[in-house]
Coordinates of C-alpha atoms in Angstrom, one line a residue:
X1 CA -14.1 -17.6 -8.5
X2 CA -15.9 -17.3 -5.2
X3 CA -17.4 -20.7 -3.9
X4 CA -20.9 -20.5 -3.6
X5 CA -22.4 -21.0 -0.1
X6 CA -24.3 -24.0 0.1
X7 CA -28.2 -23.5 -0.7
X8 CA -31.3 -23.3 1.6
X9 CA -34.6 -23.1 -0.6
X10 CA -35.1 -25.2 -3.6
X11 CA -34.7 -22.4 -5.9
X12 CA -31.7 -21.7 -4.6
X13 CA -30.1 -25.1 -4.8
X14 CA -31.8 -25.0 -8.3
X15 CA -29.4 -21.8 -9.0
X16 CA -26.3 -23.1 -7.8
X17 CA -26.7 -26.5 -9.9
X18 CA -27.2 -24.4 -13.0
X19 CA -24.3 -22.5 -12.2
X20 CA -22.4 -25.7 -12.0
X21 CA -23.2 -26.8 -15.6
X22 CA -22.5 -23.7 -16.6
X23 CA -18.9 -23.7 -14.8
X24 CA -18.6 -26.9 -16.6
X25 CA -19.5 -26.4 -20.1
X26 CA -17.4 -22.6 -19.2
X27 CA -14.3 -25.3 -18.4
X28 CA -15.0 -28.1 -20.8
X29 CA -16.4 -27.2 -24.0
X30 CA -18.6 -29.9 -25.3
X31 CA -20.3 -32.2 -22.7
X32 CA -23.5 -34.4 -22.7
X33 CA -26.2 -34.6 -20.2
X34 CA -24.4 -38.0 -18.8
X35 CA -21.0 -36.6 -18.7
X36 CA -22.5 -33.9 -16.9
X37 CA -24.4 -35.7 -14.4
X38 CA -21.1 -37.7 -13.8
X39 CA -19.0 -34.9 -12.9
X40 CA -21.0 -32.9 -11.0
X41 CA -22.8 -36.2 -9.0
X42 CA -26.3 -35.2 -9.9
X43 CA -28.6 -37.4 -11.0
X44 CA -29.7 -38.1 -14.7
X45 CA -33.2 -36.2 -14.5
X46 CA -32.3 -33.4 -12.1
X47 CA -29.4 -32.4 -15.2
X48 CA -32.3 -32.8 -17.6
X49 CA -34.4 -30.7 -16.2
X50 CA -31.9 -28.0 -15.3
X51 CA -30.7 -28.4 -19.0
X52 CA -33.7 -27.8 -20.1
X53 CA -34.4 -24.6 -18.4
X54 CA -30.6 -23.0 -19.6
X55 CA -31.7 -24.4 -22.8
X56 CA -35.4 -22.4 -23.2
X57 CA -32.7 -19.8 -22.0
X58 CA -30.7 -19.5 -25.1
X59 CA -27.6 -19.7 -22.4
X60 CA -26.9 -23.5 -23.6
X61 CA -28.1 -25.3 -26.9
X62 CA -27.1 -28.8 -28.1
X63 CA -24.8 -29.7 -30.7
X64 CA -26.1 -33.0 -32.6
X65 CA -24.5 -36.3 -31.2
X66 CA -20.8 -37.5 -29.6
X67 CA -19.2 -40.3 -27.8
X68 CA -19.9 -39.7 -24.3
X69 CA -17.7 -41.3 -22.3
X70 CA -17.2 -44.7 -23.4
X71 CA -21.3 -44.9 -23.1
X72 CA -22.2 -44.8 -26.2
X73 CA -23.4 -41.6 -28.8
X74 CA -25.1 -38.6 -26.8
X75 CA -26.2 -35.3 -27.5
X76 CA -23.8 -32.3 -27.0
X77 CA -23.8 -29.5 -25.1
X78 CA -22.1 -26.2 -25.9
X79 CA -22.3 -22.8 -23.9
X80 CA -23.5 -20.3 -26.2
X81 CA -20.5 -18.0 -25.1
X82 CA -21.2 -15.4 -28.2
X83 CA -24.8 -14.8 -27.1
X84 CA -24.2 -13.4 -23.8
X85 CA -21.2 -10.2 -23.5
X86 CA -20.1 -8.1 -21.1
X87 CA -18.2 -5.2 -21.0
X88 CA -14.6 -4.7 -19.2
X89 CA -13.1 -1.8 -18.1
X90 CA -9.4 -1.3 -16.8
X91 CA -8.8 1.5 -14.7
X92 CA -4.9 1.5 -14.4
X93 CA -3.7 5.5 -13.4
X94 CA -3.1 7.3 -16.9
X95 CA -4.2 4.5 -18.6
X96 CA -8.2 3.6 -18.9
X97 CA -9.4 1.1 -21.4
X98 CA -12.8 -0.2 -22.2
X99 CA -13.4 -3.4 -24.1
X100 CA -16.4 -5.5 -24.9
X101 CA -15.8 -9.6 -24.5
X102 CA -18.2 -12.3 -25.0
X103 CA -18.3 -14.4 -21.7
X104 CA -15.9 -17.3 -23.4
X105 CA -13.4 -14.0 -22.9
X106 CA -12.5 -13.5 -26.4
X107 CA -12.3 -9.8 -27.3
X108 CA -14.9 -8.0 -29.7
X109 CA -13.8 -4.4 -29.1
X110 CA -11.8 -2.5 -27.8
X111 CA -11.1 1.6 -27.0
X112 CA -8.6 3.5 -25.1
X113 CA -9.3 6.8 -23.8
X114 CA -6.7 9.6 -24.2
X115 CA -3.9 9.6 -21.2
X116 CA -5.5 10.5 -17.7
X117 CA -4.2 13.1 -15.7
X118 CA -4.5 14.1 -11.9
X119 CA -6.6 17.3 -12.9
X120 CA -9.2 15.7 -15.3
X121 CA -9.4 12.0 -13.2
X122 CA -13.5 13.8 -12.8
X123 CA -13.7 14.3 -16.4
X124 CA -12.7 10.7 -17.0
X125 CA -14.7 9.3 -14.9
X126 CA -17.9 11.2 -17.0
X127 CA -16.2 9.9 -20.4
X128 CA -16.4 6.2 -19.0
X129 CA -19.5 6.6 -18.2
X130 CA -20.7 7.9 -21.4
X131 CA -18.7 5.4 -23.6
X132 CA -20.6 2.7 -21.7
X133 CA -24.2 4.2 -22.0
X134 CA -23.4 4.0 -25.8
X135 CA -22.0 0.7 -25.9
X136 CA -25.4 -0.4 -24.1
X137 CA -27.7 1.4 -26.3
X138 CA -26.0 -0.4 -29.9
X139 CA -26.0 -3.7 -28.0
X140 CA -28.9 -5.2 -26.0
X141 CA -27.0 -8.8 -25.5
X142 CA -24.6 -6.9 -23.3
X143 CA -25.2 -8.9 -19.5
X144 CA -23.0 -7.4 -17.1
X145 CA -20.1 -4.8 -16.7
X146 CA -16.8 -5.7 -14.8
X147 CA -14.6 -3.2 -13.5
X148 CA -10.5 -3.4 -12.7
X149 CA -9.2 -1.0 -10.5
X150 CA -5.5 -0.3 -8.5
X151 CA -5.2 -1.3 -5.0
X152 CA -5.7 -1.3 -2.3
X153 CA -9.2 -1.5 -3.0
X154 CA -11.5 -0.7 -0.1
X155 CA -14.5 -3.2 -0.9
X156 CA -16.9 -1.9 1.1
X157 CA -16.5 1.7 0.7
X158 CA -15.7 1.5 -2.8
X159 CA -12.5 3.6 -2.8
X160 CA -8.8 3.1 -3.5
X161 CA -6.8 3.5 -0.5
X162 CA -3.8 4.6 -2.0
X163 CA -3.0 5.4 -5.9
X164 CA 0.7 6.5 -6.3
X165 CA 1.6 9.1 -8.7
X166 CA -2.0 9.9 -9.4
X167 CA -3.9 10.7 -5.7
X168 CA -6.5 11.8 -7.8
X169 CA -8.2 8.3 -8.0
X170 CA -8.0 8.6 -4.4
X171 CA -11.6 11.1 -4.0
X172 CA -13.5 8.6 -6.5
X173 CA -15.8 6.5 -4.9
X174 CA -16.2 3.5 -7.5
X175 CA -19.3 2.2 -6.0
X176 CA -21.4 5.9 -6.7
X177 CA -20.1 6.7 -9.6
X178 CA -20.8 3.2 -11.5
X179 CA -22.5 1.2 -9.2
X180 CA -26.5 1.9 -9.9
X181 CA -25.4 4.0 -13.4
X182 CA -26.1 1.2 -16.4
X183 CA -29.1 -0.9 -17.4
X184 CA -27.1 -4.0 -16.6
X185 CA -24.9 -4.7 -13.0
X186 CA -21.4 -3.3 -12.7
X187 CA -19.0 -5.6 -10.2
X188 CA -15.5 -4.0 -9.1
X189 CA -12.6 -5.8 -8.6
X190 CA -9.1 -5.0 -7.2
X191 CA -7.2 -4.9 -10.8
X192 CA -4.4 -7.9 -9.8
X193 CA -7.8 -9.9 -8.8
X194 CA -9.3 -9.7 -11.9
X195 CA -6.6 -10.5 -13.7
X196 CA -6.2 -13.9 -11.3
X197 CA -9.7 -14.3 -12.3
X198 CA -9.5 -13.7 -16.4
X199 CA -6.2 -16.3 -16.1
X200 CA -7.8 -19.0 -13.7
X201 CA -11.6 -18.6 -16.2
X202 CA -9.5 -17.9 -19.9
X203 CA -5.7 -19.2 -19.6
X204 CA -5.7 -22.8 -21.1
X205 CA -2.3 -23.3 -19.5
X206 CA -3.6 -23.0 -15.8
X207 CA -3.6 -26.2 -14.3
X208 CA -5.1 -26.5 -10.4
X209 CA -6.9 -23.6 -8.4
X210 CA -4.3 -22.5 -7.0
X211 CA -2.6 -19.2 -8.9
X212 CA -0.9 -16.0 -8.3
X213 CA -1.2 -13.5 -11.4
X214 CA 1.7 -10.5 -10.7
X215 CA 0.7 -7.6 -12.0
X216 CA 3.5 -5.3 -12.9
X217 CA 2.4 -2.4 -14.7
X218 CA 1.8 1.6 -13.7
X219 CA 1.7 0.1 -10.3
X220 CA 2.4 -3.5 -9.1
X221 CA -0.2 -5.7 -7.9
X222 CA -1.0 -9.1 -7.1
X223 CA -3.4 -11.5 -7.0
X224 CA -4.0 -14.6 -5.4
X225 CA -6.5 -17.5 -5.7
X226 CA -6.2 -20.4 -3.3
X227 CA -8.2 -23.4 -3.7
X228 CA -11.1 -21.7 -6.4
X229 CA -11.0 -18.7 -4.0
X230 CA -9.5 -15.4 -4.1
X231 CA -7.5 -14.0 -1.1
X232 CA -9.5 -10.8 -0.2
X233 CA -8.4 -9.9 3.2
X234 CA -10.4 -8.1 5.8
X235 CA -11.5 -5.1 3.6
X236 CA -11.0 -6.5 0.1
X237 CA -7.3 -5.2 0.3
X238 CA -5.0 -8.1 0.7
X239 CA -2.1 -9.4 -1.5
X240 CA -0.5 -5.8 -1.9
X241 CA 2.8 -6.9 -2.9
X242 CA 3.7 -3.4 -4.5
X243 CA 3.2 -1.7 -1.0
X244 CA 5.6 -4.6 0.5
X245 CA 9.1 -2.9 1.3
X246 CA 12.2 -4.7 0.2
X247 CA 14.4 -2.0 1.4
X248 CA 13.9 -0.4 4.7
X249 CA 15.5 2.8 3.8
X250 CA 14.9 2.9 0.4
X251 CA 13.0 5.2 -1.6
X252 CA 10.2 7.1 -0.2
X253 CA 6.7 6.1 -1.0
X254 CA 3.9 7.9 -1.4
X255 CA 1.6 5.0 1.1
X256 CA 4.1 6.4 3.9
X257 CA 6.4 3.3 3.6
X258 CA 9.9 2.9 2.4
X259 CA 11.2 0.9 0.0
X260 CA 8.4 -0.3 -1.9
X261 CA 8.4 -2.7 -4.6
X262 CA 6.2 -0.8 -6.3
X263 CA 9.4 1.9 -6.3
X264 CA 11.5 0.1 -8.6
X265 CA 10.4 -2.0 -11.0
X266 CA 6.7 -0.8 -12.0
X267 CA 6.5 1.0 -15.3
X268 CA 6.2 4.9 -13.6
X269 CA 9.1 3.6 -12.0
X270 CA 11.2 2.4 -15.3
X271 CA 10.1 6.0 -16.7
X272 CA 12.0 7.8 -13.7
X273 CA 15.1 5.3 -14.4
X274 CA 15.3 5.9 -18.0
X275 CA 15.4 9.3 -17.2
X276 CA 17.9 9.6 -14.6
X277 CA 20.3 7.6 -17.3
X278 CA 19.2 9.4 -20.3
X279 CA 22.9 11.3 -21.0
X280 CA 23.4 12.3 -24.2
X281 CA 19.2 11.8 -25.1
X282 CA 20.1 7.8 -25.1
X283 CA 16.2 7.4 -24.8
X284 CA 14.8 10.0 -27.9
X285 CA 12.2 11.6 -26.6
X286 CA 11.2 10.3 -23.4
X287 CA 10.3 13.4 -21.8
X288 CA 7.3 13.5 -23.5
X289 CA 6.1 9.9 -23.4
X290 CA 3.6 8.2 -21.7
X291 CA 5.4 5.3 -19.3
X292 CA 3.6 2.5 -21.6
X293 CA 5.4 4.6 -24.2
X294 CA 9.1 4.6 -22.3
X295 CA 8.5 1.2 -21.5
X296 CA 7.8 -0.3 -24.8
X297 CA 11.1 2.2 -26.4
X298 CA 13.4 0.3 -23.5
X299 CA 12.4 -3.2 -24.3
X300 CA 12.7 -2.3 -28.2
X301 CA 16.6 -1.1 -27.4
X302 CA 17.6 -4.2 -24.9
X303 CA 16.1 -6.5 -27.7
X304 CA 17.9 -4.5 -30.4
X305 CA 20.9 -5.2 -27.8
X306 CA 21.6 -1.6 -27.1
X307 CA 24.2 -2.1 -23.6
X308 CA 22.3 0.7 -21.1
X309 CA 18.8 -0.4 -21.9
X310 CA 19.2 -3.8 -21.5
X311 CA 21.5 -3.3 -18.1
X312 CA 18.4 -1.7 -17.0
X313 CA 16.0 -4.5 -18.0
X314 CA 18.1 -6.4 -16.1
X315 CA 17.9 -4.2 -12.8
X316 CA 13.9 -4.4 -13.1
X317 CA 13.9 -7.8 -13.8
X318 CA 15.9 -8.4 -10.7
X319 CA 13.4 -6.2 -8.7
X320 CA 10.3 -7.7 -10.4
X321 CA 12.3 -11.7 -9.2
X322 CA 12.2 -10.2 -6.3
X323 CA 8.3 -9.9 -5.6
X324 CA 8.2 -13.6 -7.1
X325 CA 10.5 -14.5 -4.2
X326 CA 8.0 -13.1 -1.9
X327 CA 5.4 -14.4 -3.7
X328 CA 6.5 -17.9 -3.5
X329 CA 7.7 -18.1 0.2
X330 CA 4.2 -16.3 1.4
X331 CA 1.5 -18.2 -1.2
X332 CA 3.1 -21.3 -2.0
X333 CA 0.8 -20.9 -5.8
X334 CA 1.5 -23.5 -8.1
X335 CA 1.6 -21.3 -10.8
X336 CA 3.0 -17.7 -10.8
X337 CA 1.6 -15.4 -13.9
X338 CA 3.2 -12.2 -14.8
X339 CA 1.1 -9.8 -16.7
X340 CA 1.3 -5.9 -17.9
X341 CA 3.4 -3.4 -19.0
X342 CA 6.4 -4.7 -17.9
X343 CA 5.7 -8.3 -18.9
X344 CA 6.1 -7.0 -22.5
X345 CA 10.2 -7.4 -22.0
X346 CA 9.5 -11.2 -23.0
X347 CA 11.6 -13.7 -22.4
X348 CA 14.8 -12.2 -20.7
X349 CA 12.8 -10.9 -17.9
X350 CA 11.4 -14.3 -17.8
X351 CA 14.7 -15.8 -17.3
X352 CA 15.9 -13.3 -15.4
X353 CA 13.3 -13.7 -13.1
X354 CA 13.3 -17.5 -12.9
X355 CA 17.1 -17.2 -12.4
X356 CA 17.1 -15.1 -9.1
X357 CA 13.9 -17.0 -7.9
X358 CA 15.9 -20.3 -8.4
X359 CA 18.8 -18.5 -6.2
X360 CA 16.2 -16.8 -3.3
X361 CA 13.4 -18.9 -2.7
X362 CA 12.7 -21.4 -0.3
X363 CA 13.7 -24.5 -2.8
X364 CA 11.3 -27.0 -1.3
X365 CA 8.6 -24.5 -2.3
X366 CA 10.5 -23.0 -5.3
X367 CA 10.3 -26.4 -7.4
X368 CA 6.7 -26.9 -7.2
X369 CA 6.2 -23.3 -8.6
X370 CA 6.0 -22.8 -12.2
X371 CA 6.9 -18.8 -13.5
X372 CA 4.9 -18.2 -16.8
X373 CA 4.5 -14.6 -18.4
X374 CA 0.6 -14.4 -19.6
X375 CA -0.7 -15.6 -22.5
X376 CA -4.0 -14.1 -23.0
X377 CA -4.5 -12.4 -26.1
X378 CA -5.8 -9.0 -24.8
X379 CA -4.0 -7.8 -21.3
X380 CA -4.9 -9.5 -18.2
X381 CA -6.5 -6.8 -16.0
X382 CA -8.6 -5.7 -19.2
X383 CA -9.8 -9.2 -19.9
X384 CA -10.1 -9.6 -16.1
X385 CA -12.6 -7.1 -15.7
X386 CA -14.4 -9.0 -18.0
X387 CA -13.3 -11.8 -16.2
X388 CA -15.5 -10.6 -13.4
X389 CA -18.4 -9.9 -15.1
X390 CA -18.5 -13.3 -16.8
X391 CA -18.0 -15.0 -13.4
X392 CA -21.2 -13.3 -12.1
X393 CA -23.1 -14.7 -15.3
X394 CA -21.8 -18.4 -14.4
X395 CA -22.6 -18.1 -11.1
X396 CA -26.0 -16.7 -11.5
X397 CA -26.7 -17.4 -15.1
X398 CA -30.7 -17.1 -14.4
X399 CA -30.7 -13.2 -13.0
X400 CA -28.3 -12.3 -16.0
X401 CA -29.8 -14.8 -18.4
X402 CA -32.8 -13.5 -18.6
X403 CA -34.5 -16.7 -17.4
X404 CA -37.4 -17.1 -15.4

């Protein structure tokens, strides 16, 4: 979450306190008036007052009385998450997805469009579109739209600067195609962002604001939120951990770089491995899967404790420790969150990960970090598309509310 600038009209400072309550009943579930007043250090009518208006809303409604405090019985406040929904969609090379959330984050729905390919990226661009305009027309309490997309994402001009194996993302500008196409607002987000965003706004285990989520999926990503904000760099394109080399004359890269983590441990990447040790068809038709497919058929073997898959788990996982190395001795998060494709292999790339971390990093730093694999119940780049849409509703609950 972006902090809001402080506020310069009355209606403006108005805005921003109603986003706070918001934020607050977002974070804390039930609350009363006085428990609200107390956290956020506003006075006892100016809450009213602003309750009041998210009340005539239908954005908050009260929940008969509680003990508030240690102040006696109050009356409850609840935001009235299943009222409002947005709609997230996850733009991750062959792999599109779009899903409809309420702004609590909890999924309603959820569709996956048939593997992309470099030669009809166009034609999926028109199906999103479509599939939106339909989910708009059967449901008028959709708010907002949030989009997920690879990096490098170029902010401002609304491209991706580099997509490897797919360059066909490349000649999509994001911003024409989607931004002024729906009835409701559409806000892009760099896809390891939004998933920083779904985990600080939906993960009940996140503790603190500060929080790297590490995506490691068709490509690897990452995002970072330091102190409530997100690190966005000069043109919205910092934090790209995948395009950081680890091995000067390693493997060529399609970004023009060497080495890449992005290279060796990301779920195209897995694909190519499986392939170049697939003697004797160890891998049953892996020629003709999708990577989500090759990946999900390598962590079923290793599990099943079949020797060559679970040697190559072990390689990835090694590669995938060392982005958390880097990931440690650059952002210093409290928590680390690995999400994706590859965060399917469970626990022993977990432990593997934790393992080489505990060997690599700096260990002042290192032991204030906790490693977690996420916990949402639908993916975190989905959800954090979402994720971004529902942060633009608690930020500015009146221009998506509806309100006056």
């Amino acid at each position: 979450m972006r902090h809001t600038r402080p506020a310069s009209t009355p209606a403006a400072m108005s805005e921003l306190n109603q986003s706070r309550i918001v934020h607050s009943l977002h974070a804390d579930g039930i609350s009363s008036r006085a428990d609200i007043a107390r956290k956020l250090n506003l006075t006892a009518p100016a809450v009213g007052k602003l309750v009041g208006r998210l009340i005539d809303a239908g954005i908050v409604s009260e929940t008969g009385e509680m003990t508030s405090g240690g102040h006696g019985r109050s009356i409850g406040l609840k935001l009235n998450a299943k009222r409002y929904q947005v709609i997230g969609v996850k733009f991750a090379r062959s792999l599109v997805q779009i899903a409809v959330f309420d702004i609590g984050g909890h999924l309603l729905s959820m569709e996956e469009l048939p593997p992309v390919a470099d030669e009809n990226v166009e034609d999926c661009v028109e199906e999103v579109r479509g599939r939106i305009r339909g989910l708009l027309d059967e449901d008028p309490s959709i708010v907002a739209i949030g989009m997920a997309v690879p990096g490098p994402y170029l902010r401002e001009e609304g491209r991706i600067a580099v997509v490897t194996s797919m360059q066909g993302w490349r000649g999509i500008n994001f911003i024409k195609e989607f931004g002024k196409a729906f009835r409701v607002p559409t806000f892009i987000e760099q896809d390891a962002r939004a998933g920083a965003m779904a985990e600080s706004l939906f993960d009940s285990r996140i503790a603190g604001s500060s929080l790297a989520y590490y995506l490691v999926g068709e490509g690897v990503g990452l995002g970072v939120i330091d102190q409530g904000n997100p690190v966005d760099g000069n043109l919205g394109a910092a934090t790209e951990i995948g395009h950081v080399s680890i091995d000067m004359n390693g493997t060529a890269c399609e970004c023009g770089n060497r080495g890449c983590l992005e290279c060796y441990c990301s779920a195209v990447a897995i694909h190519t491995l499986m392939g170049r040790t697939n003697q004797g068809d160890h891998f049953p038709g892996l020629a003709a899967m999708t990577h989500k497919e090759a990946c999900d058929l390598l962590f079923t073997m290793a599990r099943q404790g079949d020797r060559t898959s679970m040697a190559l788990l072990d390689q990835v996982a090694d590669y995938v420790g060392y982005g958390c190395v880097t990931i440690v001795n650059a952002y210093n998060p409290a928590q680390i969150i690995i999400g994706d494709l590859v965060a399917q292999a469970g626990q022993p790339l977990l432990d593997r990960v934790k393992s080489l971390v505990s060997a690599r990093a700096l260990p002042q730093v290192r032991d204030h970090t906790e490693i977690l694999l996420s916990d949402l119940p639908a993916d975190a780049t989905l959800t954090g598309a979402a994720a971004v849409a529902a942060n633009q509703f608690l930020e500015h609950p009146s221009s998506l509310g509806g309100m006056g």
